[in-house]
Tab-separated table of C-alpha atoms in Angstrom:
chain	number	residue	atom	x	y	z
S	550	UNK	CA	3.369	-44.199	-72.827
S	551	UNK	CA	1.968	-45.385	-69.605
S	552	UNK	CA	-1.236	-46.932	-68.967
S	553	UNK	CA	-3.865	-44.064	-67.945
S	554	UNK	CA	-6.367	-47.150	-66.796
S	555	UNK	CA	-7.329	-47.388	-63.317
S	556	UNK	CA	-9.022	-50.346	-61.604
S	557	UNK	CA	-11.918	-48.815	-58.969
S	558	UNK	CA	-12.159	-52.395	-56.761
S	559	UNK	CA	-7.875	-52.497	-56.480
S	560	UNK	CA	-8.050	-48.867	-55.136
S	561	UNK	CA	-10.907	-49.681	-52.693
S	562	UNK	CA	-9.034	-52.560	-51.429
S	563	UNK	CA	-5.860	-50.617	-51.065
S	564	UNK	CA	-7.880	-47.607	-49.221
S	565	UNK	CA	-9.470	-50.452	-46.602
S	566	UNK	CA	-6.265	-51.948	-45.827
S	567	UNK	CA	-4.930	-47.822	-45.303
S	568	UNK	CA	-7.431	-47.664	-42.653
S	569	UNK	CA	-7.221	-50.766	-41.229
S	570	UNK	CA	-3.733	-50.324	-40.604
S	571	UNK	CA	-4.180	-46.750	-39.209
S	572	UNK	CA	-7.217	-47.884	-36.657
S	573	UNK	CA	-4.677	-50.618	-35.858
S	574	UNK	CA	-2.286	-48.026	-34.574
S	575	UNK	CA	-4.755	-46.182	-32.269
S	576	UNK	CA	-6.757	-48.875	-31.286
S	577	UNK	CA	-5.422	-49.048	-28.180
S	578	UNK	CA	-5.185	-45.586	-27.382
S	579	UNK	CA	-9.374	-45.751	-28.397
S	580	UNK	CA	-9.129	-48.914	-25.652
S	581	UNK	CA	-8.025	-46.340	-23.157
S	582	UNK	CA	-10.783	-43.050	-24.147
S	583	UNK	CA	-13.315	-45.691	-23.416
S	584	UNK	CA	-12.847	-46.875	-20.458
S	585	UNK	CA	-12.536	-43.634	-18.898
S	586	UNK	CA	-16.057	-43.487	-16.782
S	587	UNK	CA	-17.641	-39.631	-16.972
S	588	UNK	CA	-16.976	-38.057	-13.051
S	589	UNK	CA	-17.947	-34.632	-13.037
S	590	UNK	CA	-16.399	-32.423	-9.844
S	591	UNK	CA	-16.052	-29.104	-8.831
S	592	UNK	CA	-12.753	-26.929	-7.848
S	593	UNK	CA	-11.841	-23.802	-6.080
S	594	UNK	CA	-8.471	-23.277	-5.044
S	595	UNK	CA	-6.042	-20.519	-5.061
S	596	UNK	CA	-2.113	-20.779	-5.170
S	597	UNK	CA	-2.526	-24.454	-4.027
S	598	UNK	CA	0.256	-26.790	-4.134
S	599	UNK	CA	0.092	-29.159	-7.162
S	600	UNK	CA	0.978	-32.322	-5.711
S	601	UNK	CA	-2.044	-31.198	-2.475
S	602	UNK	CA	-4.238	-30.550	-5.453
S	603	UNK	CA	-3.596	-33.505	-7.194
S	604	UNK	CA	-4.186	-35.927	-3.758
S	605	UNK	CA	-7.733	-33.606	-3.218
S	606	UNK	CA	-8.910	-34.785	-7.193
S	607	UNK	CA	-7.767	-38.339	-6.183
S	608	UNK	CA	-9.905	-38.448	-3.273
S	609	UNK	CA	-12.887	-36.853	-4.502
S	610	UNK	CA	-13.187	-38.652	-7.360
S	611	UNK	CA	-11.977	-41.829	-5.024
S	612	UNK	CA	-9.365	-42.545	-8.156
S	613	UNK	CA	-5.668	-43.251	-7.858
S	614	UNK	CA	-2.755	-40.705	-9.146
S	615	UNK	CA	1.026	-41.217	-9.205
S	616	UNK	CA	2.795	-37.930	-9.248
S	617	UNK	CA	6.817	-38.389	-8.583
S	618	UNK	CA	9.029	-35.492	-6.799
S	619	UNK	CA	9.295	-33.638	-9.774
S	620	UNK	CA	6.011	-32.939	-10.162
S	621	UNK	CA	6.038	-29.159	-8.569
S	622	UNK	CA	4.445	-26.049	-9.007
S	623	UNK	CA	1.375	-23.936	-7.598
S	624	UNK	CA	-2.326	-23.724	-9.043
S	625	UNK	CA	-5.358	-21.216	-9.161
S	626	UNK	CA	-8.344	-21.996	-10.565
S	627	UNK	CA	-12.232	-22.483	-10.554
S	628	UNK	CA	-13.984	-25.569	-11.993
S	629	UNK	CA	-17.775	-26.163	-11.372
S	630	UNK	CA	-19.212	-29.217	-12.454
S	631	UNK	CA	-16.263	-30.254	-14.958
S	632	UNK	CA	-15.522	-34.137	-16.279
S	633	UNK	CA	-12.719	-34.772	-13.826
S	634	UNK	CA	-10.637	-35.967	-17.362
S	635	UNK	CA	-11.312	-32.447	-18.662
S	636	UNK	CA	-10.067	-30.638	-15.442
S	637	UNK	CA	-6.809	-32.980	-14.708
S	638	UNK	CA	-5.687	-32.353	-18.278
S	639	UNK	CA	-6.525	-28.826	-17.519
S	640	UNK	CA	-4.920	-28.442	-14.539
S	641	UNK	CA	-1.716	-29.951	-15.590
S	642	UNK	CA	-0.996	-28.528	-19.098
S	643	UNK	CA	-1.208	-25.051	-17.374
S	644	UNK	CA	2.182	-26.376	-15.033
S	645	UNK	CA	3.359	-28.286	-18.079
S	646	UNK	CA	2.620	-31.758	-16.753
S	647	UNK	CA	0.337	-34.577	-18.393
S	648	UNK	CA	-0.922	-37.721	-17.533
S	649	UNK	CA	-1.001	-41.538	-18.703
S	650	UNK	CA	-3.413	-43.923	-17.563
S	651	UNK	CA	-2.382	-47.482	-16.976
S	652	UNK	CA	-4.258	-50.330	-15.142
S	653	UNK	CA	-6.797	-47.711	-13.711
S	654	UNK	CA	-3.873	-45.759	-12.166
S	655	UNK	CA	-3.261	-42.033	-13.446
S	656	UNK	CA	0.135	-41.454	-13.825
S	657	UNK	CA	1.282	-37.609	-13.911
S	658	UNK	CA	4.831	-37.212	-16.019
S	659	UNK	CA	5.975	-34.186	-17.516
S	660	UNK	CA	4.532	-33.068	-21.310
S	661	UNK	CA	7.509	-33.448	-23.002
S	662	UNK	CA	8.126	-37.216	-21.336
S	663	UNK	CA	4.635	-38.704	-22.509
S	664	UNK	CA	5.436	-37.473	-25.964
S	665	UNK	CA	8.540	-39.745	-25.959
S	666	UNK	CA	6.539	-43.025	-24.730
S	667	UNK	CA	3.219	-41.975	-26.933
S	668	UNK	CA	3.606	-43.459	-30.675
S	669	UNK	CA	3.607	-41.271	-33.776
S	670	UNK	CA	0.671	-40.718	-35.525
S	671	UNK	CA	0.610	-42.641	-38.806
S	672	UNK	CA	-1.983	-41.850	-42.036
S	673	UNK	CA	-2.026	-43.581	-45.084
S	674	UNK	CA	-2.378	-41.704	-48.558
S	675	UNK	CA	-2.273	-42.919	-52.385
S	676	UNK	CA	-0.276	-41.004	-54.582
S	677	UNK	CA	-1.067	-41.795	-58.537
S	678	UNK	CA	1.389	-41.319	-61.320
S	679	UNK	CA	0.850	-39.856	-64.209
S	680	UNK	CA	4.125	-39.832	-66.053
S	681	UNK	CA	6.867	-41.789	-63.897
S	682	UNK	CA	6.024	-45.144	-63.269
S	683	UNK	CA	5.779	-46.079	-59.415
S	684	UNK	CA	8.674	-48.272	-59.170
S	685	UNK	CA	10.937	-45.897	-60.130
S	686	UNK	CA	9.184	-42.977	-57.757
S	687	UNK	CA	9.795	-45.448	-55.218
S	688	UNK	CA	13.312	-45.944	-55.792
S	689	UNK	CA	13.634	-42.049	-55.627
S	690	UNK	CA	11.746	-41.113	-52.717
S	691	UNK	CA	11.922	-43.898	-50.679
S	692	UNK	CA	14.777	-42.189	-48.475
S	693	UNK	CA	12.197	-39.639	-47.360
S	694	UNK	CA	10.128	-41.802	-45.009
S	695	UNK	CA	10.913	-41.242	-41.648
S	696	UNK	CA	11.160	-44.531	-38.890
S	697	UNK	CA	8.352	-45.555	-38.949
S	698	UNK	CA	6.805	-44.861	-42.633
S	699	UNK	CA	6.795	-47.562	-45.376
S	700	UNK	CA	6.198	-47.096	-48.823
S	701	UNK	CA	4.768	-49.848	-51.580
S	702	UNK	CA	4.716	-49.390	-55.769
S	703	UNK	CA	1.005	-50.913	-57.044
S	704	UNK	CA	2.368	-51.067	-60.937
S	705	UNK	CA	-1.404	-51.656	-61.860
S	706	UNK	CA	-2.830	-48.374	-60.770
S	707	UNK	CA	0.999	-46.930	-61.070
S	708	UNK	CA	1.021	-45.953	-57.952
S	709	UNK	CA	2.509	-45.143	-54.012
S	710	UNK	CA	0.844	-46.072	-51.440
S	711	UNK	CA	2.533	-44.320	-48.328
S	712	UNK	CA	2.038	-44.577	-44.397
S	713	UNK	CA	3.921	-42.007	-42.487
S	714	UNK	CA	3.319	-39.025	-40.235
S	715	UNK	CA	1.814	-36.439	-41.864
S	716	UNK	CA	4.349	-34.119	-42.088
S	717	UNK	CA	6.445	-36.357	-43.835
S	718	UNK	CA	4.043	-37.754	-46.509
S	719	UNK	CA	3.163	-33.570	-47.574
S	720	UNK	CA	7.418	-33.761	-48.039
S	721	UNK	CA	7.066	-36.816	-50.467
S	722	UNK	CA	3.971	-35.752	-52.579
S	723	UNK	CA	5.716	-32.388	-53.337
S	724	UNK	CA	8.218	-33.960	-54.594
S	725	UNK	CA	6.128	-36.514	-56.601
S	726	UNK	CA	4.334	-33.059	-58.529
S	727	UNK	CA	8.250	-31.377	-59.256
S	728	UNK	CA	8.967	-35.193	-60.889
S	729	UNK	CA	6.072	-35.230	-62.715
S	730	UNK	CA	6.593	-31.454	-64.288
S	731	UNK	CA	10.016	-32.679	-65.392
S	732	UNK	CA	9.150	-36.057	-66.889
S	733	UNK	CA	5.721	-34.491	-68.432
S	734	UNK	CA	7.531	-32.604	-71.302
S	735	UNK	CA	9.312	-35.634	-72.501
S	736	UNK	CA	6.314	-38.475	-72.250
S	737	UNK	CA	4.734	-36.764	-74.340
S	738	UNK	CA	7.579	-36.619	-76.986
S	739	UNK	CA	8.782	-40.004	-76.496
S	740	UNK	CA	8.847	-43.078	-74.062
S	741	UNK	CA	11.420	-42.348	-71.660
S	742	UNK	CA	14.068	-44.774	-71.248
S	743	UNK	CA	15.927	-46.340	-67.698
S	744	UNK	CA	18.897	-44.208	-68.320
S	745	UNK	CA	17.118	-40.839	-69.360
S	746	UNK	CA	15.161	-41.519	-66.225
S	747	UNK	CA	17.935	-42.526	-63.723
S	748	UNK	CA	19.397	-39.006	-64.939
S	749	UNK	CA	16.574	-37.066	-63.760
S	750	UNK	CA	16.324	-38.875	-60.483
S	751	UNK	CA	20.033	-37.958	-59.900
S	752	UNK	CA	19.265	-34.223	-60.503
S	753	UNK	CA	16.174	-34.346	-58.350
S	754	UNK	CA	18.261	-35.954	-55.254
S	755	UNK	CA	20.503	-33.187	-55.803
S	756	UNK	CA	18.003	-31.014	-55.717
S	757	UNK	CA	16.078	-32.488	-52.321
S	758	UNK	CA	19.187	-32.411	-50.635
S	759	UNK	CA	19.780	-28.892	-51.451
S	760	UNK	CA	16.556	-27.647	-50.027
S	761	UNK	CA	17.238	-30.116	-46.976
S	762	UNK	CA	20.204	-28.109	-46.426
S	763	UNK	CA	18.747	-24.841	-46.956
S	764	UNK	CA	16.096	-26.409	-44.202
S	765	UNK	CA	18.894	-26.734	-41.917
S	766	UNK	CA	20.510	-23.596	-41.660
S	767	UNK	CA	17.279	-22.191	-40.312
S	768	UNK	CA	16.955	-22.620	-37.405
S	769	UNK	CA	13.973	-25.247	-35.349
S	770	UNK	CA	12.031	-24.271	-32.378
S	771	UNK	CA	12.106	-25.720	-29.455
S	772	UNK	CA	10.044	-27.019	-27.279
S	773	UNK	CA	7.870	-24.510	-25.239
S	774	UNK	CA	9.608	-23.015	-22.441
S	775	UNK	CA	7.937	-21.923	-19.097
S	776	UNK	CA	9.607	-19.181	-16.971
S	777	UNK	CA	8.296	-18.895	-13.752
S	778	UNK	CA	8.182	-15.191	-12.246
S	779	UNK	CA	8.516	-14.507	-8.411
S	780	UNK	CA	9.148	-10.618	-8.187
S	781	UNK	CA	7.386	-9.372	-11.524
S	782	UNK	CA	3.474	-9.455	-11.832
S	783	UNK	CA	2.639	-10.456	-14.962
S	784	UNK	CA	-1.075	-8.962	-14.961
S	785	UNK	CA	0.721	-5.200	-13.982
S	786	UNK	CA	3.258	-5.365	-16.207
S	787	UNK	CA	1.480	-7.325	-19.261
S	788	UNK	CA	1.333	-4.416	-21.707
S	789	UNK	CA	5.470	-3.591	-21.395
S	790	UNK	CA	6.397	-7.979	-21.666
S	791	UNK	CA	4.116	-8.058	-24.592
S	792	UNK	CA	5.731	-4.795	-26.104
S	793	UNK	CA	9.425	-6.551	-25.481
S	794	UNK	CA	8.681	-9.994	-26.221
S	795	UNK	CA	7.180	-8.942	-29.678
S	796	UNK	CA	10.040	-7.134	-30.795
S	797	UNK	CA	12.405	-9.903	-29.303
S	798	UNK	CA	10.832	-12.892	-30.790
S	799	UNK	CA	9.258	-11.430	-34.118
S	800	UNK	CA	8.266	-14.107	-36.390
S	801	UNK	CA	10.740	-16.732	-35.395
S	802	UNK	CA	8.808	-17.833	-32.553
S	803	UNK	CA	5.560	-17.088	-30.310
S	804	UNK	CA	4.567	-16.664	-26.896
S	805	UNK	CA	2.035	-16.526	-24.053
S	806	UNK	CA	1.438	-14.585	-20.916
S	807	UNK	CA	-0.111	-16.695	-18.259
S	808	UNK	CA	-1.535	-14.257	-15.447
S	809	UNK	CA	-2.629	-17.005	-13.606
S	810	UNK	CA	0.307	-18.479	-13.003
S	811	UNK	CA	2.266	-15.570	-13.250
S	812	UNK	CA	4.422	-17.446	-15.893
S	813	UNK	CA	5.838	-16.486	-19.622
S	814	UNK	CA	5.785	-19.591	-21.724
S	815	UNK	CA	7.690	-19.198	-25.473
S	816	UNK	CA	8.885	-21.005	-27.948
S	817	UNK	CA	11.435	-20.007	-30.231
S	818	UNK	CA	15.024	-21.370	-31.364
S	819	UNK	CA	17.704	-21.112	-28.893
S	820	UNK	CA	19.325	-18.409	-29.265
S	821	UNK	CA	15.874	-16.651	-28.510
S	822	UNK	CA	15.304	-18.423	-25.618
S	823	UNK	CA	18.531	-17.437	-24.464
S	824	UNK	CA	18.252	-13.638	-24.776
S	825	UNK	CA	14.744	-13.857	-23.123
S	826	UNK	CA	16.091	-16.018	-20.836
S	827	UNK	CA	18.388	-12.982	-19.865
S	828	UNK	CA	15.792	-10.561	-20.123
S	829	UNK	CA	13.569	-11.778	-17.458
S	830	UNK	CA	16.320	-12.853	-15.027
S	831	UNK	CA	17.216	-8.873	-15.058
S	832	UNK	CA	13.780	-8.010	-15.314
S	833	UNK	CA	12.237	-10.260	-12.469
S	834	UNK	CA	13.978	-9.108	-9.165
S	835	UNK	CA	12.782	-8.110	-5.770
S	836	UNK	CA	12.029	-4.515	-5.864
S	837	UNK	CA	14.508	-1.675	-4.296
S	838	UNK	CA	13.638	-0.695	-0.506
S	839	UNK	CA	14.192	2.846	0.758
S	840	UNK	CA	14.575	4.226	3.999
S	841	UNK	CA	13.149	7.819	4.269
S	842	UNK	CA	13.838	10.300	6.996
S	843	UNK	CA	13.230	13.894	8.217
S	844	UNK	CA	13.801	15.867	10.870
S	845	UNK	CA	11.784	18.676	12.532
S	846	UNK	CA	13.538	21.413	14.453
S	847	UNK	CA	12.375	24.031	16.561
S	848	UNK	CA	14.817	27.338	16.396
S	849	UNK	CA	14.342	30.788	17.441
S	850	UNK	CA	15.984	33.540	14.937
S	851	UNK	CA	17.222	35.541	18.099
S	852	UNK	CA	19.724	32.355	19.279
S	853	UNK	CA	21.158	32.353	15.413
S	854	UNK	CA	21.850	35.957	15.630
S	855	UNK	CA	23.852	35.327	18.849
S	856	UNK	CA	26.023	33.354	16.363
S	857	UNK	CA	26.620	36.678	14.230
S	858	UNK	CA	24.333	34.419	11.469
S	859	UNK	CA	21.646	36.246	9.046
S	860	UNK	CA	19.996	33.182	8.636
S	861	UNK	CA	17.871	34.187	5.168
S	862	UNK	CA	16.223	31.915	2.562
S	863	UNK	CA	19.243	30.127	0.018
S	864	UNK	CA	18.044	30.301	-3.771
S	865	UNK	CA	15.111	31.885	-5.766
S	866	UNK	CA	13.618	33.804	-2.766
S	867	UNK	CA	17.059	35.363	-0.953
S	868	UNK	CA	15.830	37.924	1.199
S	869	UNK	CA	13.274	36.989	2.410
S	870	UNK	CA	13.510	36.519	6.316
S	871	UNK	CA	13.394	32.759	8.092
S	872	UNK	CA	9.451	31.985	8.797
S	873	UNK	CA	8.099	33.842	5.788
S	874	UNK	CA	5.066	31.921	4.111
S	875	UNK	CA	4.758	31.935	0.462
S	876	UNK	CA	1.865	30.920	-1.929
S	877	UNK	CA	4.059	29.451	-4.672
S	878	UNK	CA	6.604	26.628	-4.300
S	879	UNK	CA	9.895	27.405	-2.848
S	880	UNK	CA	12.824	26.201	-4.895
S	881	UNK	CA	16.112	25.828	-2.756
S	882	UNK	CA	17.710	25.302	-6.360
S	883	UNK	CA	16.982	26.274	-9.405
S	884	UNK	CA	18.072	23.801	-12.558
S	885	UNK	CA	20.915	25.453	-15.012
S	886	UNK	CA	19.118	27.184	-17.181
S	887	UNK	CA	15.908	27.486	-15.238
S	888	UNK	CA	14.911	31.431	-14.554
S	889	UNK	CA	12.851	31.301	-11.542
S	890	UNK	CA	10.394	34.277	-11.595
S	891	UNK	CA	8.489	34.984	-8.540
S	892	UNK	CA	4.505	36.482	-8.653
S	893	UNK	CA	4.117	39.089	-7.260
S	894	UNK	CA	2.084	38.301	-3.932
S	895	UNK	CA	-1.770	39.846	-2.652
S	896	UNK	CA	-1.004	40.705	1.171
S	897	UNK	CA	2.027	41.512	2.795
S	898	UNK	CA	4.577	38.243	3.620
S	899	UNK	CA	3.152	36.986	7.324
S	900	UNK	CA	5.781	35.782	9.748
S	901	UNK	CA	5.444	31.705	11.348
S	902	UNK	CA	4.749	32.630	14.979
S	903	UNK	CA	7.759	31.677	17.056
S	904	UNK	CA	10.028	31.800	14.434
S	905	UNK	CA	9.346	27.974	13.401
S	906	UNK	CA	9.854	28.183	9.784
S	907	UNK	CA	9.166	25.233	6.931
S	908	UNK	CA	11.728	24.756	3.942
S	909	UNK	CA	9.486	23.359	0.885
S	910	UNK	CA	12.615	21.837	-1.195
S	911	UNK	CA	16.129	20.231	-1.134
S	912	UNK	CA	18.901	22.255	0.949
S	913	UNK	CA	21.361	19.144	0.745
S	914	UNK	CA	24.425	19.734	3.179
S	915	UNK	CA	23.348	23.700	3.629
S	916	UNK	CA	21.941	23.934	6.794
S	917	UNK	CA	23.668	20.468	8.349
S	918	UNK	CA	26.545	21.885	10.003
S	919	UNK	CA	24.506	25.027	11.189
S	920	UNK	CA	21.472	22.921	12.728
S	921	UNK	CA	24.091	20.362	14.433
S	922	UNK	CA	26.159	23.236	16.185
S	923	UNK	CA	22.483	24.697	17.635
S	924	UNK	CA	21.484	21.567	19.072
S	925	UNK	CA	24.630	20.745	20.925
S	926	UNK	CA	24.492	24.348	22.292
S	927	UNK	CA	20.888	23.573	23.157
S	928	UNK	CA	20.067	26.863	20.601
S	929	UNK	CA	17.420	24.638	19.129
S	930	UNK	CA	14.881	21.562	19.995
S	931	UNK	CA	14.628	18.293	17.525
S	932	UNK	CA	10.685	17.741	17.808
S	933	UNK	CA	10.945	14.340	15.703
S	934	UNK	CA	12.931	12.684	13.637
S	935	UNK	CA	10.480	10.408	11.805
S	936	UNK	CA	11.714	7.148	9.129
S	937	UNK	CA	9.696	5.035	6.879
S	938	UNK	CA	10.491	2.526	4.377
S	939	UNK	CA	8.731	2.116	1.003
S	940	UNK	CA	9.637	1.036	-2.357
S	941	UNK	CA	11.159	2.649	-5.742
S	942	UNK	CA	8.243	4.734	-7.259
S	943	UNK	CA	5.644	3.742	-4.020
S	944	UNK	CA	4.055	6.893	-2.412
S	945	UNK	CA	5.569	7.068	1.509
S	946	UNK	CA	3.317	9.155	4.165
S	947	UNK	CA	5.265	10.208	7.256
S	948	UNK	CA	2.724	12.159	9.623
S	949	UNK	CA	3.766	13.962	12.983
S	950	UNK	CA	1.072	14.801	15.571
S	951	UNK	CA	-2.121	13.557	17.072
S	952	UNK	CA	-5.447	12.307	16.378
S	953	UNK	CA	-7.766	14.623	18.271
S	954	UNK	CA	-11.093	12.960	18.645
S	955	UNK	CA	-14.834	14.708	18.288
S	956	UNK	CA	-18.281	13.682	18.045
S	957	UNK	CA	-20.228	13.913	15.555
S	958	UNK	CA	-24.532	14.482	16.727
S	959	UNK	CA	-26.931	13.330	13.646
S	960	UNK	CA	-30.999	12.581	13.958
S	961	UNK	CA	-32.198	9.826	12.426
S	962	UNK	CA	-35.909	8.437	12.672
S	963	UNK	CA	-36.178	10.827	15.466
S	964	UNK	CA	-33.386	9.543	17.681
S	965	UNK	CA	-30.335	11.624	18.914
S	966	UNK	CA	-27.213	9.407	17.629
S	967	UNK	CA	-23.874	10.437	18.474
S	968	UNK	CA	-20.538	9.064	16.377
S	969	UNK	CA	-16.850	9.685	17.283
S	970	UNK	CA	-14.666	10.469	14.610
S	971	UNK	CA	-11.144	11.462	14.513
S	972	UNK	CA	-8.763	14.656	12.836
S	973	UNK	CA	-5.286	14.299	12.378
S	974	UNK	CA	-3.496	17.382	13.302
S	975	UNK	CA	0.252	18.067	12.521
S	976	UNK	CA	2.542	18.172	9.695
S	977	UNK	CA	2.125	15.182	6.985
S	978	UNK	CA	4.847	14.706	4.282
S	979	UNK	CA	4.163	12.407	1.130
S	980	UNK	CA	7.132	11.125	-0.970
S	981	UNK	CA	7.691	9.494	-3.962
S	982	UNK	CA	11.449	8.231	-4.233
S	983	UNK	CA	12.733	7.128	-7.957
S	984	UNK	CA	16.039	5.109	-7.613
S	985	UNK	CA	17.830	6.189	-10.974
């Protein structure tokens, strides 16, 4: 049976050196937070250049920065009396940039570059045994420690004493407890020999390296991955990304809408990335541009008749004679299956003086070839032929006539004031085109 005795002054010791060796490691990064003098400034800039930004910080907090060609992007933002430390970090981790200072120069790199150069963190924990004595533990778990990690047996406390990252140290110590359950049935029975325990070391490597294969198949994440958006607003369209890039992503990854930079930052395995890679290069494209047109044209019914033509109303209103006014919509046609029903009117149907008369609908090709033969016989007058351009779904206004001006007499503290104001007189046509 092993020795359950533990010695309070050897663990003390052992937790000193720990900490000495861990304040070791960031002692000069400590070095570096201290000599950074407080300078507090204030910002307000919108869709400024990042390398202009960067030289305005330098000069009015008279400190020097180093930012190479590949330091790009643009930057919006507000600071008011903010540690210039706090703000440069700020402004950079929103474009995905960091800095390093050396010699009392700031050095901008990308994020992912300083976390190559920076060193890994390293902590220090004690791991007692209870029923596997250390040197054995150390022999099995020693292949765990990443780089950088060590790993000592104290045989008077029975113990590891482990620096590594964090990450990896959590690895080791749940292995340490699965040990332990295995050997704790048979300590108790018996004193386990070398060979019983060599066994059961064998089966538990067998066992790690199963689950570190079972780790593998799934799949990492990868770094975080900005996309920057040119066409596509993120603020108008967040609701709809969010609704996509849920159901894309799911649980494998996660990811952020940044209105202010208009970007989409995520980070998921590749094979995500990819497909919303995809996703937002056919989502985020300039949007379609249409050209809008119509003509007005002046005909009188008595130079169609000359043509032997009964020029009546095409679809649900045939009968009705060219110039009629209606107080429903006129439907030049109907949908399949749509029964058009007219109501029955209050007054008699008037008649457009001058026998100027207003289709409300789409006649496609109908009238084309009757309306181009009256114009080159001079039967009929084109008053305008107005264009716009707008965009797919945008509201277009085309308006045809004048602005007649009038004044406009008010009293006010007992003085005649008199104010010109204008009405717009004509015909005004508002479209919405959908590109399908």
């Amino acid at each position: 049976m092993l020795a359950k005795d533990r010695t309070p002054v050897a663990t003390i010791a052992i937790l000193f050196t720990a900490v000495a060796l861990v304040l070791g490691l960031g002692s000069g990064l400590a070095q570096v937070a201290s000599e950074k003098t407080p300078i507090l400034i204030s910002l307000d800039v919108k869709q400024m250049d990042l390398q202009d930004l960067l030289r305005l910080i330098a000069e009015k907090a008279n400190v020097n920065i180093i930012a190479g060609s590949g330091v790009t992007g643009s930057v919006t933002l507000r600071l008011k009396n903010v540690d210039l430390w706090q703000a440069l970090e700020t402004v950079l981790r929103t474009s995905g940039f960091a800095y390093r200072e050396e010699d009392g120069v700031i050095r901008v790199v990308k994020a992912e570059e300083l976390g190559e150069v920076q060193p890994p963190l390293l902590v220090t924990e004690i791991i007692l045994l209870e029923f596997t004595e250390a040197e054995n533990a150390k022999k099995a778990f020693e292949h765990l420690l990443s780089a950088s990690g060590t790993m000592q047996a104290d045989s008077t406390s029975n113990a590891l004493i482990v620096t590594d990252v964090p990450e990896d140290i959590e690895n080791i110590k749940k292995r340490v407890t699965e040990l332990e359950e295995v050997t704790k049935g048979k300590v108790e029975k018996e004193e386990i020999g070398i060979e019983t325990l060599q066994k059961d070391i064998e089966d538990m490597k067998k066992r790690m390296a199963q689950l570190e294969e079972e780790a593998v198949e799934k799949e990492e994440l990868l770094p975080p991955e900005r996309f920057q958006l040119k066409h596509l607003n993120v603020e108008e369209e967040k609701d709809t990304l969010t609704d996509v890039l849920s159901n894309m992503i799911g649980e494998d990854g996660k990811f952020f809408l940044d209105s202010l930079a208009n970007s989409v930052y995520v980070e998921a395995p590749a094979s995500i990335l990819e497909r919303v890679k995809e996703y937002l290069e056919g989502t985020d494209v300039p949007p379609k541009r249409i050209m809008i047109r119509a003509e007005f044209v002046e005909v009188r019914v008595e130079d169609v008749t000359q043509f032997g033509i009964n020029w009546r109303w095409k679809g649900a209103y045939d009968g009705y004679p060219l110039g009629s006014t209606f107080r429903y919509p006129y439907y030049a046609r109907p949908e399949p299956g749509r029964e058009v029903v007219p109501t029955p009117l209050r007054a008699p149907l008037s008649t457009l003086a001058g026998g100027l008369g207003i289709i409300f609908g789409s006649v496609e090709q109908e009238l084309r070839g009757l309306i181009d033969l009256l114009l080159s016989e001079d039967k009929a007058s084109l008053l305008s032929s107005p264009s716009i351009v707008t965009l797919d779904g945008e509201e277009a206004r085309i308006h045809v006539g004048d602005r007649i001006p009038y004044l406009v007499k008010s009293w006010k503290g007992g003085e005649l004031f008199e104010t010109t104001l204008f009405l717009d007189l004509g015909t005004t046509l508002l479209v919405t085109p959908q590109v399908k």
